Amino acid sequence: RGSGITYVADESAVSFNDIDSIAADKTFSMLNLRLAKNGGLIRVLELSLRADEAGLKYQLGSHVGETGILSVTGRIAASLMEKPVYIDGSFDDFLLSDNITTESFTFGSGGKAPVITGKMMGYDVDISKLGKGIVLI
């Protein structure tokens, strides 16, 4: 930690016990939490609270190829987290040749991505695209 380099735990940070161990041994000073890796919206929010309690920084990361569904859910998570250092995601138009949502949720100018508001979660799925497979660009 004294080197000025931030070491980020990724795959080694999936549970409350992992966070407690990381905080105790001081190997990492930051966590990379991801919706798809850590069990969804509620679980990621719970893990971020545990990180706050343990004095660890965290970021909300994303996986390559996440669809609009996870882009929207990531924005919701980011808006509810106490202190994320970085927020990653909403790369839909940059990484997917096609998406299963009816509209794009790609971030805008300057990397800005507002919380989606509207009915339910804020997205609609184009059911004609399900089962066709989405190709990464």
Short mmCIF file of C-alpha atoms in Angstrom, two decimals:
data_model
loop_
_atom_site.label_atom_id
_atom_site.label_comp_id
_atom_site.label_asym_id
_atom_site.label_seq_id
_atom_site.Cartn_x
_atom_site.Cartn_y
_atom_site.Cartn_z
CA ARG A 1 0.00 0.00 0.00
CA GLY A 2 2.90 2.35 0.61
CA SER A 3 3.96 2.20 -3.05
CA GLY A 4 1.12 4.43 -4.25
CA ILE A 5 -0.28 1.59 -6.36
CA THR A 6 -3.86 0.50 -5.78
CA TYR A 7 -4.21 -3.28 -5.92
CA VAL A 8 -7.72 -4.33 -6.89
CA ALA A 9 -9.29 -7.65 -5.88
CA ASP A 10 -11.48 -9.01 -8.64
CA GLU A 11 -12.19 -12.76 -8.79
CA SER A 12 -10.96 -13.11 -5.21
CA ALA A 13 -13.78 -10.84 -3.95
CA VAL A 14 -17.06 -12.70 -4.30
CA SER A 15 -18.35 -13.13 -0.74
CA PHE A 16 -18.59 -11.39 2.62
CA ASN A 17 -15.85 -13.70 3.92
CA ASP A 18 -13.61 -12.69 1.02
CA ILE A 19 -14.10 -9.02 1.83
CA ASP A 20 -13.38 -9.62 5.52
CA SER A 21 -10.19 -11.55 4.66
CA ILE A 22 -9.03 -8.91 2.19
CA ALA A 23 -9.57 -6.17 4.78
CA ALA A 24 -7.75 -8.18 7.47
CA ASP A 25 -4.66 -9.10 5.43
CA LYS A 26 -4.45 -5.74 3.63
CA THR A 27 -3.36 -7.39 0.36
CA PHE A 28 -5.79 -5.28 -1.67
CA SER A 29 -7.16 -1.80 -1.01
CA MET A 30 -9.96 -1.91 -3.57
CA LEU A 31 -12.58 -4.34 -4.88
CA ASN A 32 -14.01 -4.79 -8.37
CA LEU A 33 -17.68 -5.63 -7.86
CA ARG A 34 -19.69 -6.80 -10.87
CA LEU A 35 -23.36 -7.63 -11.15
CA ALA A 36 -22.85 -10.80 -13.19
CA LYS A 37 -19.97 -12.06 -11.02
CA ASN A 38 -21.30 -11.18 -7.57
CA GLY A 39 -24.92 -12.32 -7.81
CA GLY A 40 -26.99 -9.40 -9.03
CA LEU A 41 -28.20 -6.04 -7.83
CA ILE A 42 -29.04 -6.71 -4.17
CA ARG A 43 -25.91 -8.79 -3.59
CA VAL A 44 -23.61 -6.14 -5.12
CA LEU A 45 -25.22 -3.47 -2.95
CA GLU A 46 -24.73 -5.64 0.15
CA LEU A 47 -21.08 -6.27 -0.77
CA SER A 48 -20.47 -2.55 -1.31
CA LEU A 49 -21.83 -1.83 2.17
CA ARG A 50 -19.55 -4.51 3.63
CA ALA A 51 -16.59 -2.94 1.80
CA ASP A 52 -17.51 0.47 3.25
CA GLU A 53 -17.65 -1.05 6.76
CA ALA A 54 -14.25 -2.73 6.20
CA GLY A 55 -12.64 0.48 4.96
CA LEU A 56 -12.10 -0.81 1.42
CA LYS A 57 -12.64 1.18 -1.75
CA TYR A 58 -14.62 -0.40 -4.56
CA GLN A 59 -15.62 0.08 -8.17
CA LEU A 60 -18.58 -1.21 -10.10
CA GLY A 61 -17.15 -3.11 -13.05
CA SER A 62 -18.77 -4.82 -16.02
CA HIS A 63 -18.17 -7.86 -18.23
CA VAL A 64 -17.47 -7.62 -21.94
CA GLY A 65 -20.67 -8.31 -23.82
CA GLU A 66 -23.15 -7.23 -21.15
CA THR A 67 -26.49 -6.42 -22.75
CA GLY A 68 -28.71 -3.41 -22.14
CA ILE A 69 -30.32 -5.26 -19.25
CA LEU A 70 -27.09 -5.18 -17.24
CA SER A 71 -26.35 -1.63 -18.41
CA VAL A 72 -29.60 -0.45 -16.84
CA THR A 73 -29.12 -2.56 -13.72
CA GLY A 74 -25.57 -1.24 -13.35
CA ARG A 75 -26.81 2.33 -13.43
CA ILE A 76 -29.33 1.53 -10.73
CA ALA A 77 -26.62 -0.11 -8.61
CA ALA A 78 -24.26 2.83 -9.09
CA SER A 79 -26.95 5.29 -8.04
CA LEU A 80 -27.55 3.34 -4.81
CA MET A 81 -23.94 2.67 -3.81
CA GLU A 82 -22.48 4.92 -1.12
CA LYS A 83 -18.95 5.54 -2.42
CA PRO A 84 -17.95 3.85 -5.69
CA VAL A 85 -14.54 5.08 -6.88
CA TYR A 86 -15.19 4.13 -10.51
CA ILE A 87 -18.26 3.01 -12.43
CA ASP A 88 -17.88 0.90 -15.55
CA GLY A 89 -20.49 -0.27 -18.05
CA SER A 90 -23.06 0.80 -20.64
CA PHE A 91 -20.75 -0.07 -23.55
CA ASP A 92 -23.60 -1.64 -25.56
CA ASP A 93 -23.04 0.07 -28.94
CA PHE A 94 -19.25 -0.28 -28.67
CA LEU A 95 -19.15 -3.99 -27.88
CA LEU A 96 -22.30 -5.59 -29.32
CA SER A 97 -23.30 -5.96 -32.95
CA ASP A 98 -26.91 -6.18 -31.76
CA ASN A 99 -28.63 -5.94 -28.41
CA ILE A 100 -31.67 -7.65 -26.92
CA THR A 101 -33.09 -4.37 -25.60
CA THR A 102 -35.20 -2.25 -27.91
CA GLU A 103 -33.13 0.86 -27.24
CA SER A 104 -29.47 1.56 -26.66
CA PHE A 105 -28.22 2.27 -23.15
CA THR A 106 -24.72 3.25 -24.24
CA PHE A 107 -23.19 6.03 -22.19
CA GLY A 108 -23.23 9.51 -23.68
CA SER A 109 -20.79 12.37 -24.17
CA GLY A 110 -18.05 12.51 -21.56
CA GLY A 111 -18.96 9.02 -20.34
CA LYS A 112 -22.15 10.26 -18.71
CA ALA A 113 -24.88 7.68 -18.20
CA PRO A 114 -27.93 8.84 -16.26
CA VAL A 115 -30.06 6.52 -14.17
CA ILE A 116 -32.81 5.12 -16.37
CA THR A 117 -36.31 6.01 -15.25
CA GLY A 118 -39.57 4.69 -16.59
CA LYS A 119 -41.64 1.60 -16.27
CA MET A 120 -40.20 -1.14 -14.07
CA MET A 121 -36.44 -1.34 -14.69
CA GLY A 122 -36.56 0.99 -17.69
CA TYR A 123 -35.89 -1.37 -20.58
CA ASP A 124 -37.89 -3.49 -23.01
CA VAL A 125 -36.57 -6.72 -24.51
CA ASP A 126 -36.99 -7.40 -28.22
CA ILE A 127 -38.17 -11.01 -27.98
CA SER A 128 -37.45 -11.61 -31.69
CA LYS A 129 -33.72 -11.34 -30.84
CA LEU A 130 -33.74 -13.92 -28.07
CA GLY A 131 -32.06 -17.18 -28.96
CA LYS A 132 -30.24 -15.74 -31.97
CA GLY A 133 -26.97 -15.11 -30.12
CA ILE A 134 -25.40 -11.72 -29.87
CA VAL A 135 -22.01 -11.28 -31.48
CA LEU A 136 -19.28 -9.20 -29.89
CA ILE A 137 -17.79 -6.65 -32.27
#
